[in-house]
XYZ file of C-alpha atoms in Angstrom:
571
model
C 44.713 41.154 58.415
C 42.932 44.122 56.813
C 40.908 45.137 59.885
C 41.194 48.335 61.837
C 41.122 48.716 65.640
C 38.745 46.550 67.638
C 37.918 49.619 69.754
C 35.085 51.418 67.932
C 35.822 54.735 69.658
C 39.635 54.900 69.331
C 42.304 54.234 66.737
C 46.056 54.242 67.467
C 48.010 55.544 64.476
C 51.801 55.650 64.621
C 54.351 57.230 62.317
C 57.689 55.774 61.212
C 58.986 58.324 58.688
C 59.058 62.091 58.363
C 61.119 62.267 55.158
C 62.894 60.122 52.572
C 65.989 59.248 54.567
C 64.524 59.093 58.069
C 65.572 56.359 60.514
C 65.317 53.095 58.598
C 64.812 50.976 61.722
C 61.759 53.033 62.776
C 59.203 50.701 61.174
C 60.447 47.752 63.190
C 60.810 49.871 66.341
C 57.187 50.997 66.067
C 55.833 47.526 65.334
C 57.763 45.930 68.205
C 57.412 48.765 70.702
C 53.739 48.523 71.664
C 50.141 48.471 70.515
C 49.247 50.038 67.154
C 46.344 49.757 64.743
C 47.906 51.574 61.782
C 51.472 52.590 60.965
C 52.006 55.497 58.594
C 54.965 57.135 56.895
C 55.582 60.410 55.081
C 58.364 60.198 52.484
C 57.580 63.111 50.163
C 59.041 66.559 50.653
C 58.970 69.061 47.797
C 62.635 68.313 47.100
C 61.951 64.558 47.172
C 59.573 64.855 44.221
C 62.421 66.339 42.180
C 64.761 63.523 43.254
C 62.162 60.920 42.291
C 61.560 62.724 39.006
C 65.225 62.379 38.126
C 65.085 58.701 39.146
C 62.161 58.200 36.783
C 64.064 59.900 33.946
C 66.781 57.258 34.320
C 64.406 54.305 34.823
C 60.634 54.635 34.223
C 60.002 51.714 36.580
C 61.301 53.759 39.522
C 59.972 57.007 41.010
C 59.103 55.655 44.462
C 60.896 55.590 47.840
C 63.220 52.590 47.612
C 63.932 52.602 51.359
C 60.263 51.815 52.007
C 60.646 48.596 50.016
C 63.536 47.543 52.238
C 61.520 48.343 55.355
C 58.633 46.189 54.114
C 61.036 43.360 53.272
C 62.186 43.431 56.896
C 58.833 44.054 58.600
C 55.922 42.723 56.527
C 55.681 39.485 58.480
C 55.748 41.366 61.767
C 53.038 43.802 60.612
C 50.760 40.944 59.528
C 51.390 39.116 62.784
C 50.589 42.241 64.828
C 47.531 43.040 62.683
C 48.885 46.517 61.889
C 47.897 48.113 58.605
C 50.475 50.296 56.834
C 49.627 53.491 54.948
C 52.377 55.553 53.316
C 52.878 58.057 50.519
C 56.089 56.278 49.491
C 54.646 55.668 46.009
C 55.882 59.099 44.998
C 55.612 59.359 41.214
C 54.863 55.665 40.718
C 52.474 54.235 43.321
C 51.359 51.471 40.945
C 54.988 50.448 40.451
C 55.582 50.407 44.198
C 52.455 48.333 44.837
C 53.592 45.784 42.255
C 57.087 45.694 43.782
C 55.572 45.062 47.235
C 53.468 42.189 45.876
C 56.681 40.576 44.661
C 58.248 41.125 48.077
C 55.271 39.452 49.766
C 55.434 36.503 47.335
C 59.167 36.089 47.917
C 58.511 36.042 51.677
C 55.683 33.549 51.270
C 53.206 35.974 52.839
C 49.617 36.711 51.812
C 49.272 40.481 51.918
C 46.584 42.606 50.283
C 48.283 45.630 48.730
C 46.308 48.545 47.314
C 47.319 51.940 45.994
C 45.955 55.385 45.238
C 46.727 57.227 42.007
C 45.587 60.182 39.919
C 47.753 62.902 41.431
C 50.332 62.801 38.614
C 49.353 65.525 36.147
C 52.624 65.881 34.248
C 51.125 64.486 31.024
C 48.358 67.117 31.132
C 50.392 69.984 32.543
C 50.203 72.056 29.364
C 46.427 71.847 28.977
C 45.980 72.672 32.679
C 48.109 75.792 32.390
C 50.963 74.376 34.469
C 53.730 74.778 31.897
C 56.160 71.958 31.089
C 57.489 70.741 34.430
C 59.501 67.629 35.190
C 56.916 66.661 37.822
C 53.379 67.924 38.457
C 51.488 66.334 41.312
C 48.215 67.442 42.847
C 47.749 67.032 46.580
C 44.994 64.438 46.954
C 43.054 63.840 50.149
C 42.131 60.874 52.309
C 39.109 59.278 50.601
C 41.043 57.016 48.242
C 42.894 55.645 51.267
C 39.535 55.123 53.000
C 38.280 53.085 50.042
C 41.393 50.901 50.058
C 41.205 50.268 53.813
C 37.499 49.502 53.666
C 38.289 46.840 51.065
C 40.564 45.060 53.563
C 43.975 46.232 52.341
C 46.963 45.424 54.548
C 49.150 48.044 52.880
C 48.048 51.201 51.067
C 50.616 53.226 49.143
C 49.884 56.565 47.552
C 51.512 59.195 45.437
C 51.252 62.867 46.374
C 48.601 63.197 49.048
C 48.681 65.842 51.761
C 51.022 64.820 54.563
C 48.152 64.431 57.032
C 46.013 62.346 54.667
C 47.818 59.124 55.542
C 46.535 59.657 59.103
C 43.106 61.102 58.234
C 42.300 58.164 55.925
C 42.595 55.429 58.579
C 40.641 57.521 61.105
C 37.831 58.260 58.640
C 37.633 54.594 57.633
C 37.554 53.419 61.238
C 34.879 55.821 62.436
C 32.845 55.905 59.238
C 33.079 59.684 59.005
C 31.304 61.342 56.093
C 32.625 63.947 53.691
C 30.976 66.772 55.661
C 32.117 65.738 59.148
C 34.416 68.740 59.058
C 35.210 69.111 62.751
C 36.163 65.447 63.065
C 38.216 65.530 59.862
C 39.947 68.723 60.964
C 40.823 67.146 64.294
C 42.438 64.246 62.456
C 44.286 66.702 60.181
C 45.788 68.371 63.253
C 46.792 65.014 64.740
C 48.276 64.064 61.387
C 50.166 67.330 61.079
C 51.700 66.743 64.499
C 52.938 63.194 63.895
C 53.788 63.269 60.172
C 57.254 64.754 60.766
C 58.250 61.853 63.021
C 60.418 62.735 66.024
C 59.880 66.479 65.716
C 56.824 65.776 67.938
C 58.827 63.928 70.591
C 61.637 66.407 71.204
C 63.549 66.573 67.930
C 64.452 70.082 66.692
C 63.008 71.518 69.926
C 63.991 75.065 70.924
C 64.261 74.386 74.676
C 66.089 71.106 74.084
C 68.213 71.523 77.214
C 65.082 70.930 79.301
C 64.772 67.442 77.828
C 67.928 66.111 79.426
C 69.546 63.435 77.293
C 67.473 63.488 74.116
C 69.182 60.275 73.053
C 67.177 58.405 70.431
C 63.670 59.927 70.417
C 60.748 57.576 69.927
C 58.368 58.071 67.026
C 54.954 59.603 67.772
C 51.507 58.038 68.023
C 48.126 59.744 67.665
C 45.284 58.138 69.569
C 42.378 59.579 67.590
C 38.874 59.491 69.030
C 35.496 59.356 67.336
C 34.878 63.092 67.891
C 38.168 64.019 66.173
C 40.033 64.822 69.378
C 43.325 63.037 69.910
C 46.112 62.299 72.344
C 49.672 62.525 71.078
C 51.969 60.020 72.764
C 54.749 57.503 72.071
C 55.631 53.951 73.006
C 56.660 53.426 76.628
C 60.383 53.221 77.172
C 61.366 55.151 74.049
C 63.495 58.281 74.100
C 62.419 61.894 73.888
C 59.276 63.299 75.432
C 55.791 64.512 74.477
C 54.751 67.820 76.019
C 52.471 70.698 75.116
C 55.530 72.505 73.778
C 56.900 69.653 71.644
C 53.430 69.249 70.135
C 52.993 72.976 69.626
C 56.414 73.111 67.962
C 55.130 70.755 65.288
C 51.780 72.559 65.044
C 53.694 75.719 64.110
C 55.793 73.974 61.449
C 55.267 74.924 57.795
C 51.887 76.551 58.285
C 50.553 79.794 56.867
C 47.349 81.524 57.937
C 44.827 80.508 60.585
C 43.017 78.616 57.823
C 44.981 75.463 56.953
C 43.548 74.367 53.615
C 43.392 70.766 52.439
C 41.510 68.793 49.795
C 38.998 67.373 52.315
C 38.662 70.093 54.933
C 39.985 73.517 55.849
C 41.234 73.384 59.429
C 40.952 76.392 61.705
C 44.289 76.500 63.472
C 42.970 79.270 65.713
C 40.513 76.793 67.263
C 43.047 74.256 68.556
C 43.213 73.551 72.301
C 46.291 71.741 73.630
C 46.778 70.440 77.176
C 48.982 67.979 79.072
C 46.846 64.991 80.029
C 49.624 62.938 81.653
C 53.374 62.394 81.183
C 54.028 61.891 77.455
C 50.315 62.344 76.708
C 49.069 65.609 75.156
C 45.380 66.160 74.426
C 44.322 68.072 71.300
C 40.653 69.031 71.104
C 38.228 71.769 70.111
C 39.353 71.747 66.475
C 36.917 73.333 64.027
C 36.745 72.437 60.342
C 35.225 74.116 57.296
C 34.511 72.994 53.739
C 37.656 72.705 51.602
C 38.507 75.133 48.793
C 37.422 74.203 45.248
C 40.997 73.964 43.966
C 43.814 71.549 44.720
C 47.403 72.632 45.170
C 49.877 71.161 42.681
C 53.572 70.598 43.361
C 55.571 71.567 40.258
C 59.262 70.812 39.811
C 61.194 71.978 36.769
C 64.840 71.445 35.842
C 66.088 75.008 35.945
C 69.612 74.534 34.606
C 73.014 73.836 36.118
C 74.762 75.184 39.204
C 78.274 75.235 40.593
C 80.086 76.962 43.409
C 83.548 77.608 44.772
C 84.299 78.715 48.325
C 87.405 80.765 49.139
C 89.008 80.832 52.595
C 90.093 84.322 53.680
C 92.317 84.397 56.762
C 93.526 87.107 59.096
C 93.619 90.810 58.309
C 91.880 92.852 55.594
C 89.074 90.359 54.996
C 86.851 92.775 53.083
C 89.687 93.907 50.817
C 90.721 90.306 50.129
C 87.148 89.452 49.207
C 86.883 92.400 46.829
C 90.106 91.398 45.098
C 88.953 87.794 44.609
C 85.567 88.933 43.262
C 87.104 91.419 40.837
C 89.659 88.948 39.518
C 87.307 85.997 39.101
C 84.651 87.984 37.264
C 87.271 89.505 34.967
C 88.974 86.189 34.214
C 85.846 84.211 33.301
C 85.711 83.633 29.515
C 81.890 83.819 29.559
C 79.805 85.182 32.414
C 77.097 82.691 33.526
C 73.457 83.774 33.517
C 73.563 84.146 37.328
C 76.580 84.860 39.498
C 76.286 85.708 43.207
C 78.689 86.182 46.104
C 78.273 85.619 49.842
C 80.837 86.595 52.460
C 80.395 84.863 55.828
C 82.357 86.784 58.467
C 82.844 83.869 60.815
C 86.340 85.157 61.651
C 87.286 86.846 64.916
C 90.147 89.232 65.712
C 93.302 87.983 67.458
C 92.060 84.396 67.036
C 93.700 81.493 68.843
C 93.232 79.076 65.914
C 93.567 79.568 62.165
C 89.991 78.407 61.620
C 88.685 81.065 64.021
C 90.689 83.663 62.076
C 89.085 82.762 58.753
C 86.042 83.951 56.796
C 84.351 82.177 53.889
C 83.672 83.767 50.493
C 81.358 81.734 48.290
C 80.614 82.252 44.609
C 77.538 80.510 43.170
C 76.843 80.385 39.436
C 73.846 79.111 37.440
C 73.229 78.781 33.722
C 71.130 76.666 31.302
C 74.432 75.639 29.638
C 76.387 73.197 31.839
C 79.644 74.229 30.214
C 79.380 77.804 31.469
C 79.210 76.638 35.080
C 81.512 73.630 34.755
C 85.273 73.621 34.543
C 85.201 76.943 32.701
C 84.140 78.416 36.025
C 85.764 76.267 38.711
C 89.168 76.010 37.010
C 89.324 79.797 36.711
C 88.621 80.101 40.427
C 91.534 77.789 41.202
C 93.801 79.748 38.862
C 93.532 82.596 41.363
C 95.349 80.549 43.996
C 98.814 82.000 43.306
C 97.662 85.298 41.796
C 95.267 86.815 44.282
C 95.021 87.693 47.986
C 97.591 86.391 50.498
C 96.771 82.965 51.903
C 94.362 82.088 49.078
C 92.897 78.617 49.406
C 89.586 76.792 48.948
C 87.261 74.418 50.793
C 86.864 72.057 47.833
C 88.408 70.980 44.546
C 87.159 72.287 41.185
C 84.406 70.273 39.550
C 81.601 70.241 37.030
C 78.232 71.825 37.622
C 75.180 69.825 38.662
C 71.542 70.175 37.610
C 69.186 72.067 39.903
C 65.441 72.231 40.159
C 62.889 74.991 40.597
C 59.793 74.439 42.716
C 56.593 76.384 42.147
C 53.087 75.781 43.477
C 50.182 75.564 41.065
C 46.428 75.269 41.531
C 43.838 73.394 39.504
C 40.120 72.866 39.885
C 39.527 69.695 41.906
C 37.173 68.431 39.181
C 40.152 68.284 36.799
C 42.088 65.820 38.956
C 41.353 62.081 38.900
C 41.480 60.318 42.266
C 41.449 56.545 41.962
C 41.651 53.810 44.582
C 43.119 50.656 43.037
C 42.186 47.771 45.297
C 44.258 44.676 45.915
C 42.243 42.676 43.367
C 42.763 45.351 40.694
C 39.311 46.910 41.003
C 39.455 50.629 40.265
C 37.202 52.933 42.274
C 36.865 56.582 41.254
C 36.804 59.010 44.189
C 34.622 62.057 43.564
C 35.998 65.487 44.470
C 34.401 67.515 47.231
C 31.082 69.028 46.161
C 30.682 71.303 49.179
C 33.514 73.831 48.886
C 34.352 77.219 50.298
C 36.787 79.741 48.849
C 39.607 80.552 51.234
C 39.245 83.931 52.924
C 41.548 85.751 55.326
C 40.803 85.419 59.016
C 40.322 88.764 60.724
C 43.017 89.411 63.308
C 41.584 88.683 66.739
C 41.335 91.386 69.360
C 44.759 91.664 70.911
C 45.398 91.955 74.629
C 46.241 95.431 75.858
C 49.898 96.316 75.736
C 51.267 95.724 79.232
C 52.924 98.427 81.277
C 56.658 97.999 80.858
C 58.766 98.422 83.964
C 62.365 97.349 84.338
C 63.801 95.622 81.274
C 66.825 93.453 80.580
C 68.697 93.224 77.320
C 68.459 89.508 76.484
C 67.940 87.072 73.617
C 64.350 86.731 72.471
C 64.800 82.979 72.933
C 65.113 83.421 76.677
C 61.323 83.155 76.800
C 60.187 82.463 73.225
C 60.178 79.078 71.498
C 60.260 78.808 67.700
C 60.070 76.419 64.776
C 60.729 77.408 61.166
C 60.674 75.772 57.757
C 60.133 76.111 54.022
C 57.125 76.231 51.713
C 58.515 76.508 48.209
C 60.211 79.887 47.978
C 58.633 81.137 51.216
C 59.662 80.532 54.811
C 57.634 80.481 57.990
C 58.615 81.172 61.576
C 56.200 80.086 64.285
C 56.799 81.495 67.756
C 55.027 80.898 71.048
C 55.389 81.494 74.776
C 54.248 79.714 77.921
C 52.463 82.336 80.049
C 49.726 84.908 79.496
C 52.016 87.726 80.624
C 54.683 86.696 78.106
C 51.993 86.502 75.430
C 50.725 90.020 76.112
C 54.259 91.316 75.688
C 55.130 89.192 72.629
C 52.010 89.929 70.574
C 52.394 93.674 71.154
C 56.158 93.746 70.609
C 56.975 91.403 67.749
C 55.335 93.205 64.846
C 56.275 92.757 61.195
C 58.420 95.870 61.457
C 60.224 94.533 64.525
C 60.853 91.179 62.830
C 62.401 92.941 59.846
C 64.604 94.921 62.195
C 65.773 91.779 63.982
C 66.268 89.791 60.761
C 67.693 92.248 58.213
C 67.608 89.625 55.421
C 63.804 89.883 55.521
C 63.659 93.685 55.332
C 63.061 93.998 51.549
C 60.576 91.104 51.456
C 56.848 90.810 52.048
C 56.238 89.541 55.587
C 52.794 88.576 56.890
C 51.896 88.006 60.550
C 49.159 85.655 61.763
C 47.999 85.582 65.386
C 46.905 82.354 67.129
C 45.848 83.344 70.667
C 44.760 79.828 71.733
C 48.358 78.701 71.302
C 49.881 82.015 72.497
C 51.558 81.951 69.104
C 52.539 84.123 66.158
C 53.286 82.838 62.675
C 55.271 84.907 60.190
C 55.323 84.143 56.464
C 58.403 85.541 54.715
C 57.640 85.539 51.008
C 60.492 84.896 48.589
C 63.249 84.364 51.169
C 64.126 80.992 49.603
C 63.989 82.160 45.989
C 62.704 79.386 43.731
C 62.794 76.658 46.362
C 65.331 74.510 48.154
C 66.664 72.779 45.017
C 67.372 76.116 43.332
C 69.061 78.404 45.756
C 72.300 78.282 47.646
C 71.310 80.202 50.749
C 73.308 79.188 53.812
C 70.148 77.576 55.279
C 68.217 76.555 52.138
C 65.172 75.155 53.973
C 64.954 77.883 56.648
C 65.301 75.260 59.382
C 67.506 77.547 61.485
C 65.642 80.784 60.780
C 63.642 80.596 64.002
C 66.800 79.930 66.001
C 68.462 82.985 64.452
C 65.482 85.079 65.526
C 65.594 83.614 69.048
C 69.266 84.598 69.306
C 68.576 88.282 68.621
C 68.696 90.608 71.625
C 66.050 93.117 72.635
C 64.732 94.751 75.800
C 62.543 92.208 77.606
C 60.600 92.997 80.796
C 62.755 91.575 83.568
C 59.770 89.998 85.314
C 59.106 87.813 82.238
C 62.571 86.286 82.193
C 63.272 82.949 83.890
């Protein structure tokens, strides 16, 4: 094996994982389902790095995605037979350990597979000298050129640690076409293709706002990017698989977890405001026109720290006087605690309704979350006291769970280091180590001036309706920040949306965001707006106990809010 596509002007790159825990059978489904040149997988979310860090604390030989090993055990022979190379970031905190484990798997299967890996991203041993504190994990986001080196050496499998999500797609494309470090438009086009397919079935109908249009979503197929020599691509999927690929399903993924119109990476900064998307044929969406710029001189670093211990108890409040019952429970619990934890917060979810036909519909939920560096202060000292209220507090007192000990939680923060400080090493199948130089042509990130907006349309008759009647959305997390990407389908809807949904209007519709810094970015080519809500998620998903800790439903909440929409724009 170890050879890329026979077509010099096209490479077919599929994806079989969007997170650690995605559909385990996807690797086999993708290998059996149709033609592929390369199969990729993304296993590393910010939270995953913390999970792997705790694995490594228990056993230094671990720190990688164990499910990937099982997938290779099941599919290595098939991949070799089909001449499909595999590139994945499943190495996590221990890509060398994963590569060695895969060599043992190949030997046990009696298969000759060349397995290479990329390392250098793990900075935890140098975190102090680099000004990154004393985290549990510290991993710089590497780019695609180590992967390129491994593929050019004939590797059948390349595993990496923390590279950017799109790099596992950019690397095979750059190797196949022989792109150079300054082929920015081509690299940026591959970044966009990679960004679309790296979250697996989110590009084929998963998590899609207008899901009712898709009919029976069933079991969506995983996406494929057919990348061309000029960096343009077609997003598609294997014939006969579930889900669908449309301009909107692709745009939904384009709007996921982005920030400004400049999408920075270690190899290229991609101009999201240059992207053109069009439907080429059923289940085939063309992406072209992408413009790239030199990357910034610094690399982002993912930092996870053990922040302490957390516990929670949730009270059920039923029937009348919900607010008064909640106040009584709060007052009693806080007074009865022998020692107050460092952090104690309450949330009352008024999911009850008056004159309810079921007890569940008559009930609200009161949750108390506590955090402290000392596990004892948030262990049984806390949860037992909560239970002691059962016969001494509001009428009908009960809980959703039993008392228990606290559990450790993590804190995510981003860091930045000069790219020259970060080693980037391709370790080939024969053990040869090749140092990958950082980018020499760099460009500091700068804000993109807001484009000229269309004139505000004349508003005639309006109808009070949910924003989601005409607006699609996708939201997600970036550390402690959240993003909401929104877009519409027609020029008339766009003229109304871009002039109506200001930062002030968003804060009015989503009161939780009112005290926070909110930034709006305009992407006219996509008829899209992207809002960054700074600090909504506190110190990251592993820290906070917000109802929706990764902001996955934030866009759907916004779509459900009612406002006056021009009647002619409604379906």
